[in-house]
């Protein structure tokens, strides 16, 4: 028995689900409309000690092809995967498993990745519960506690900067991110101090305060391990200067203006340093310096 087109169309309208976007009904019949969305970018890796547990890496909507592969191949991401498998890493004892990583955001600093945002699906094998795994990756950084003696008083050098993430103007130690994969912590520290304060330091006068920590800590400090991978090496520099130098440093405007750095130098008496700012780098540096001094671990101040 013949059925006209209008009857067919009416029947399809009754049975086609309202939420099915791939079906388009037309007055003279119907056709199948293929989705124009590109399949998600994916990659699969196998960790050295987890050969039977492949990890799927997926790009979130909005992450471009180049950003995705820059993230996968970045030292930030590779270092994070390595950290998972170290002696005290999350995956070291086999009780947890990494199933998937969702790359959510990539910020480029020129040709290299500056910041990387991703979500890791890590599960406890016994309970099946997911471990919180949102990561803001920025990698290693350095900071320097500069102590200058003048006329019987010890002064600390701080920088004043606008820190948009916290919405505040912050007094903090001169600091910076490592801008290469060579791990030149001391060299980076010296460059950052010169850029942010104008003070030129000698490499041989730098003391790594974090090196006094137990080796199991990695000899770094983690300011916010619940959400960020940043690990900081804290150095100490001590010197003797004329009072004129202290006066010249106070309020000096520095920083790389082309990089958006608007920095003002502050010099405060060391005895007031611990309650002059909420910068955790300052407070950790003071604690390390005081304990290293108490234990007699610091070299004598050269003249």
Short mmCIF file of C-alpha atoms in Angstrom, two decimals:
data_model
loop_
_atom_site.label_atom_id
_atom_site.label_comp_id
_atom_site.label_asym_id
_atom_site.label_seq_id
_atom_site.Cartn_x
_atom_site.Cartn_y
_atom_site.Cartn_z
CA UNK A 1 0.00 0.00 0.00
CA UNK A 2 1.45 3.35 -1.01
CA UNK A 3 2.23 5.97 1.63
CA UNK A 4 2.79 9.58 0.63
CA UNK A 5 5.71 11.75 1.71
CA UNK A 6 3.63 13.78 4.15
CA UNK A 7 2.65 10.59 6.01
CA UNK A 8 6.30 9.46 6.22
CA UNK A 9 7.36 12.83 7.54
CA UNK A 10 4.66 12.79 10.17
CA UNK A 11 5.69 9.35 11.34
CA UNK A 12 9.32 10.39 11.67
CA UNK A 13 8.36 13.46 13.65
CA UNK A 14 6.51 11.25 16.14
CA UNK A 15 9.45 8.89 16.66
CA UNK A 16 12.50 11.16 16.27
CA UNK A 17 13.80 12.29 19.70
CA UNK A 18 13.69 16.05 20.27
CA UNK A 19 17.32 16.15 21.38
CA UNK A 20 18.77 14.38 18.33
CA UNK A 21 20.67 17.14 16.44
CA UNK A 22 21.98 14.90 13.65
CA UNK A 23 18.57 14.28 12.07
CA UNK A 24 17.03 17.01 9.93
CA UNK A 25 13.41 16.61 8.74
CA UNK A 26 12.41 18.26 5.51
CA UNK A 27 9.03 18.74 3.89
CA UNK A 28 9.83 16.44 0.97
CA UNK A 29 11.62 13.70 2.90
CA UNK A 30 14.54 13.40 5.30
CA UNK A 31 18.29 13.21 5.21
CA UNK A 32 21.10 12.38 7.64
CA UNK A 33 23.24 15.39 8.65
CA UNK A 34 26.77 14.40 9.68
CA UNK A 35 28.32 16.19 12.65
CA UNK A 36 30.87 18.84 11.69
CA UNK A 37 32.62 18.70 15.07
CA UNK A 38 36.20 17.43 15.00
CA UNK A 39 37.00 14.42 17.16
CA UNK A 40 38.86 15.33 20.38
CA UNK A 41 42.64 15.35 20.28
CA UNK A 42 43.97 12.31 22.12
CA UNK A 43 47.28 10.67 22.86
CA UNK A 44 48.24 7.58 24.84
CA UNK A 45 51.38 7.14 26.93
CA UNK A 46 52.71 4.29 29.01
CA UNK A 47 54.72 5.05 32.11
CA UNK A 48 57.95 3.05 32.52
CA UNK A 49 56.80 1.20 35.63
CA UNK A 50 53.16 0.90 34.55
CA UNK A 51 53.33 -0.92 31.21
CA UNK A 52 49.88 -2.49 31.65
CA UNK A 53 48.21 0.79 32.66
CA UNK A 54 48.09 3.12 29.61
CA UNK A 55 47.32 6.78 30.28
CA UNK A 56 44.99 8.61 27.91
CA UNK A 57 45.72 12.30 27.34
CA UNK A 58 42.81 14.31 25.96
CA UNK A 59 42.41 17.93 24.87
CA UNK A 60 39.51 19.90 26.30
CA UNK A 61 37.32 21.93 23.91
CA UNK A 62 39.11 25.10 22.87
CA UNK A 63 42.64 23.65 23.11
CA UNK A 64 44.22 23.82 19.66
CA UNK A 65 46.24 21.08 17.98
CA UNK A 66 49.51 22.99 18.46
CA UNK A 67 48.73 23.81 22.11
CA UNK A 68 47.87 20.19 22.85
CA UNK A 69 51.09 18.79 21.44
CA UNK A 70 53.15 21.58 23.00
CA UNK A 71 51.66 20.57 26.34
CA UNK A 72 52.29 16.84 25.84
CA UNK A 73 55.91 17.44 24.82
CA UNK A 74 56.63 20.15 27.40
CA UNK A 75 59.17 19.75 30.18
CA UNK A 76 56.43 20.81 32.63
CA UNK A 77 54.24 17.84 31.75
CA UNK A 78 57.09 15.34 31.47
CA UNK A 79 58.46 16.40 34.84
CA UNK A 80 55.02 15.95 36.42
CA UNK A 81 54.78 12.41 34.99
CA UNK A 82 58.27 11.70 36.32
CA UNK A 83 57.39 13.01 39.79
CA UNK A 84 54.50 10.53 39.99
CA UNK A 85 56.96 7.65 39.77
CA UNK A 86 59.70 8.85 42.10
CA UNK A 87 60.41 7.15 45.44
CA UNK A 88 57.70 9.12 47.24
CA UNK A 89 55.57 9.70 44.14
CA UNK A 90 51.79 9.22 44.03
CA UNK A 91 52.11 6.07 41.90
CA UNK A 92 55.22 4.63 43.53
CA UNK A 93 53.62 1.97 45.76
CA UNK A 94 51.09 0.73 43.20
CA UNK A 95 48.00 1.57 45.25
CA UNK A 96 46.87 4.28 42.84
CA UNK A 97 46.42 4.46 39.08
CA UNK A 98 46.46 7.33 36.59
CA UNK A 99 43.76 6.78 33.96
CA UNK A 100 43.43 10.03 32.04
CA UNK A 101 44.75 13.58 31.80
CA UNK A 102 42.57 16.37 30.40
CA UNK A 103 44.61 19.29 29.01
CA UNK A 104 42.48 22.35 29.78
CA UNK A 105 44.64 25.39 29.15
CA UNK A 106 48.03 26.40 27.74
CA UNK A 107 49.70 29.80 28.12
CA UNK A 108 52.72 30.36 25.90
CA UNK A 109 55.65 32.57 26.86
CA UNK A 110 57.02 33.17 23.39
CA UNK A 111 57.89 29.76 21.96
CA UNK A 112 57.77 27.90 25.25
CA UNK A 113 54.98 26.99 27.65
CA UNK A 114 54.74 29.27 30.65
CA UNK A 115 51.67 27.88 32.40
CA UNK A 116 49.80 24.63 31.87
CA UNK A 117 46.40 23.71 33.35
CA UNK A 118 45.16 20.11 33.36
CA UNK A 119 43.04 17.64 35.31
CA UNK A 120 44.36 14.19 36.21
CA UNK A 121 42.08 11.26 36.93
CA UNK A 122 43.93 9.31 39.61
CA UNK A 123 42.08 6.57 41.47
CA UNK A 124 42.71 4.61 44.64
CA UNK A 125 42.69 1.02 43.42
CA UNK A 126 41.22 -0.42 46.62
CA UNK A 127 38.31 1.98 47.05
CA UNK A 128 37.86 3.20 43.47
CA UNK A 129 37.71 6.76 44.79
CA UNK A 130 39.22 9.58 42.75
CA UNK A 131 42.02 11.64 44.28
CA UNK A 132 41.74 15.44 43.78
CA UNK A 133 43.81 16.10 40.68
CA UNK A 134 43.44 19.63 39.28
CA UNK A 135 46.91 20.90 38.41
CA UNK A 136 48.27 24.35 37.62
CA UNK A 137 51.77 23.63 36.34
CA UNK A 138 54.42 26.32 36.23
CA UNK A 139 57.54 24.37 37.16
CA UNK A 140 60.58 25.26 39.29
CA UNK A 141 61.42 28.75 40.51
CA UNK A 142 64.08 30.52 42.56
CA UNK A 143 64.08 33.27 45.16
CA UNK A 144 66.82 35.10 47.05
CA UNK A 145 67.00 36.43 50.60
CA UNK A 146 69.36 39.42 50.34
CA UNK A 147 70.77 40.61 53.66
CA UNK A 148 72.90 43.75 53.64
CA UNK A 149 74.84 44.90 56.72
CA UNK A 150 75.40 48.63 57.16
CA UNK A 151 76.55 50.52 60.24
CA UNK A 152 75.69 47.67 62.59
CA UNK A 153 72.20 47.06 61.14
CA UNK A 154 71.11 44.21 58.87
CA UNK A 155 68.62 45.02 56.12
CA UNK A 156 66.57 42.79 53.83
CA UNK A 157 65.73 43.68 50.23
CA UNK A 158 62.13 43.19 49.07
CA UNK A 159 60.25 43.98 45.89
CA UNK A 160 56.79 45.50 45.61
CA UNK A 161 54.73 44.07 42.76
CA UNK A 162 51.12 43.97 41.61
CA UNK A 163 49.99 40.35 41.85
CA UNK A 164 46.77 40.04 39.88
CA UNK A 165 45.90 36.46 41.00
CA UNK A 166 45.46 37.64 44.60
CA UNK A 167 44.32 41.13 43.63
CA UNK A 168 46.90 42.77 45.88
CA UNK A 169 50.17 44.69 45.91
CA UNK A 170 52.65 42.30 47.54
CA UNK A 171 56.01 42.81 49.25
CA UNK A 172 58.09 39.74 48.46
CA UNK A 173 61.56 38.38 47.87
CA UNK A 174 63.07 38.80 44.38
CA UNK A 175 62.05 35.65 42.53
CA UNK A 176 61.57 34.15 39.10
CA UNK A 177 60.78 31.04 37.10
CA UNK A 178 63.44 28.94 35.44
CA UNK A 179 63.31 29.87 31.78
CA UNK A 180 65.08 26.80 30.40
CA UNK A 181 65.44 23.06 30.95
CA UNK A 182 69.05 23.23 32.16
CA UNK A 183 68.24 23.61 35.84
CA UNK A 184 70.51 26.65 36.29
CA UNK A 185 69.03 27.64 39.64
CA UNK A 186 71.93 29.80 40.84
CA UNK A 187 72.33 31.63 37.54
CA UNK A 188 68.60 32.28 37.35
CA UNK A 189 68.58 33.61 40.91
CA UNK A 190 71.38 36.07 40.13
CA UNK A 191 69.67 37.27 36.93
CA UNK A 192 66.32 37.74 38.69
CA UNK A 193 67.90 39.80 41.46
CA UNK A 194 69.62 42.09 38.96
CA UNK A 195 66.41 42.51 36.92
CA UNK A 196 64.20 43.18 39.93
CA UNK A 197 66.52 45.20 42.17
CA UNK A 198 69.48 46.31 40.07
CA UNK A 199 71.87 44.55 42.47
CA UNK A 200 74.62 42.49 40.85
CA UNK A 201 75.48 39.38 42.85
CA UNK A 202 78.44 37.05 42.55
CA UNK A 203 77.61 33.40 41.93
CA UNK A 204 80.19 32.24 44.46
CA UNK A 205 78.55 34.27 47.24
CA UNK A 206 75.18 32.50 46.91
CA UNK A 207 74.14 29.95 49.55
CA UNK A 208 71.34 27.48 48.79
CA UNK A 209 69.25 27.42 51.98
CA UNK A 210 66.96 24.68 50.66
CA UNK A 211 70.01 22.42 50.23
CA UNK A 212 70.01 22.06 54.04
CA UNK A 213 66.67 20.22 53.88
CA UNK A 214 66.54 16.42 54.01
CA UNK A 215 67.23 14.89 50.60
CA UNK A 216 63.84 13.13 50.72
CA UNK A 217 62.18 16.54 50.32
CA UNK A 218 63.87 17.12 46.98
CA UNK A 219 65.57 20.13 48.62
CA UNK A 220 62.82 22.45 47.42
CA UNK A 221 59.81 24.05 49.09
CA UNK A 222 56.25 23.68 47.76
CA UNK A 223 54.15 26.80 48.46
CA UNK A 224 50.81 25.37 47.27
CA UNK A 225 51.02 21.61 46.55
CA UNK A 226 47.23 21.20 46.68
CA UNK A 227 46.88 22.92 43.31
CA UNK A 228 50.25 23.91 41.87
CA UNK A 229 53.42 22.00 41.02
CA UNK A 230 55.70 24.98 41.73
CA UNK A 231 58.83 24.10 43.69
CA UNK A 232 61.15 26.85 44.90
CA UNK A 233 64.85 26.93 45.65
CA UNK A 234 65.68 29.59 48.24
CA UNK A 235 69.10 31.22 48.15
CA UNK A 236 70.85 33.53 50.59
CA UNK A 237 73.14 36.43 49.80
CA UNK A 238 74.91 38.43 52.51
CA UNK A 239 77.07 41.50 52.05
CA UNK A 240 78.34 44.71 53.66
CA UNK A 241 77.49 48.06 52.11
CA UNK A 242 77.64 51.77 52.86
CA UNK A 243 74.49 53.39 54.21
CA UNK A 244 74.31 55.35 50.97
CA UNK A 245 73.54 52.11 49.10
CA UNK A 246 70.60 51.40 51.39
CA UNK A 247 69.25 54.90 50.73
CA UNK A 248 69.67 54.51 46.96
CA UNK A 249 67.84 51.18 46.91
CA UNK A 250 64.82 52.39 48.90
CA UNK A 251 61.97 53.07 46.46
CA UNK A 252 64.01 52.32 43.35
CA UNK A 253 61.82 51.43 40.37
CA UNK A 254 63.03 48.42 38.39
CA UNK A 255 61.84 45.41 36.38
CA UNK A 256 61.55 44.56 32.71
CA UNK A 257 58.92 47.04 31.55
CA UNK A 258 58.54 45.24 28.20
CA UNK A 259 57.46 42.14 30.17
CA UNK A 260 54.95 44.08 32.25
CA UNK A 261 57.15 44.15 35.36
CA UNK A 262 56.44 47.26 37.43
CA UNK A 263 58.63 46.75 40.47
CA UNK A 264 59.61 48.99 43.37
CA UNK A 265 62.42 48.07 45.77
CA UNK A 266 61.91 48.20 49.54
CA UNK A 267 64.61 47.84 52.17
CA UNK A 268 63.48 46.84 55.67
CA UNK A 269 65.43 46.06 58.85
CA UNK A 270 65.87 42.30 59.08
CA UNK A 271 64.49 42.22 62.63
CA UNK A 272 61.16 43.49 61.25
CA UNK A 273 61.15 41.30 58.15
CA UNK A 274 59.16 38.36 59.50
CA UNK A 275 56.06 40.48 60.15
CA UNK A 276 56.45 42.92 57.22
CA UNK A 277 54.79 40.70 54.60
CA UNK A 278 52.62 37.62 54.16
CA UNK A 279 54.80 36.35 51.29
CA UNK A 280 55.49 32.71 52.11
CA UNK A 281 58.89 32.90 50.40
CA UNK A 282 59.97 35.48 52.96
CA UNK A 283 58.71 33.49 55.92
CA UNK A 284 60.26 30.22 54.76
CA UNK A 285 63.56 31.96 53.99
CA UNK A 286 63.65 33.50 57.47
CA UNK A 287 62.98 30.13 59.08
CA UNK A 288 65.68 28.39 57.03
CA UNK A 289 68.18 31.19 57.65
CA UNK A 290 67.57 31.22 61.40
CA UNK A 291 67.84 27.44 61.73
CA UNK A 292 70.92 27.24 59.52
CA UNK A 293 72.53 29.98 61.63
CA UNK A 294 71.62 28.18 64.85
CA UNK A 295 73.11 24.92 63.54
CA UNK A 296 76.29 26.67 62.37
CA UNK A 297 75.75 25.64 58.74
CA UNK A 298 76.44 28.99 57.08
CA UNK A 299 79.85 30.10 55.85
CA UNK A 300 81.28 33.23 57.52
CA UNK A 301 80.31 36.58 56.02
CA UNK A 302 83.17 37.72 53.79
CA UNK A 303 84.48 41.24 54.10
#
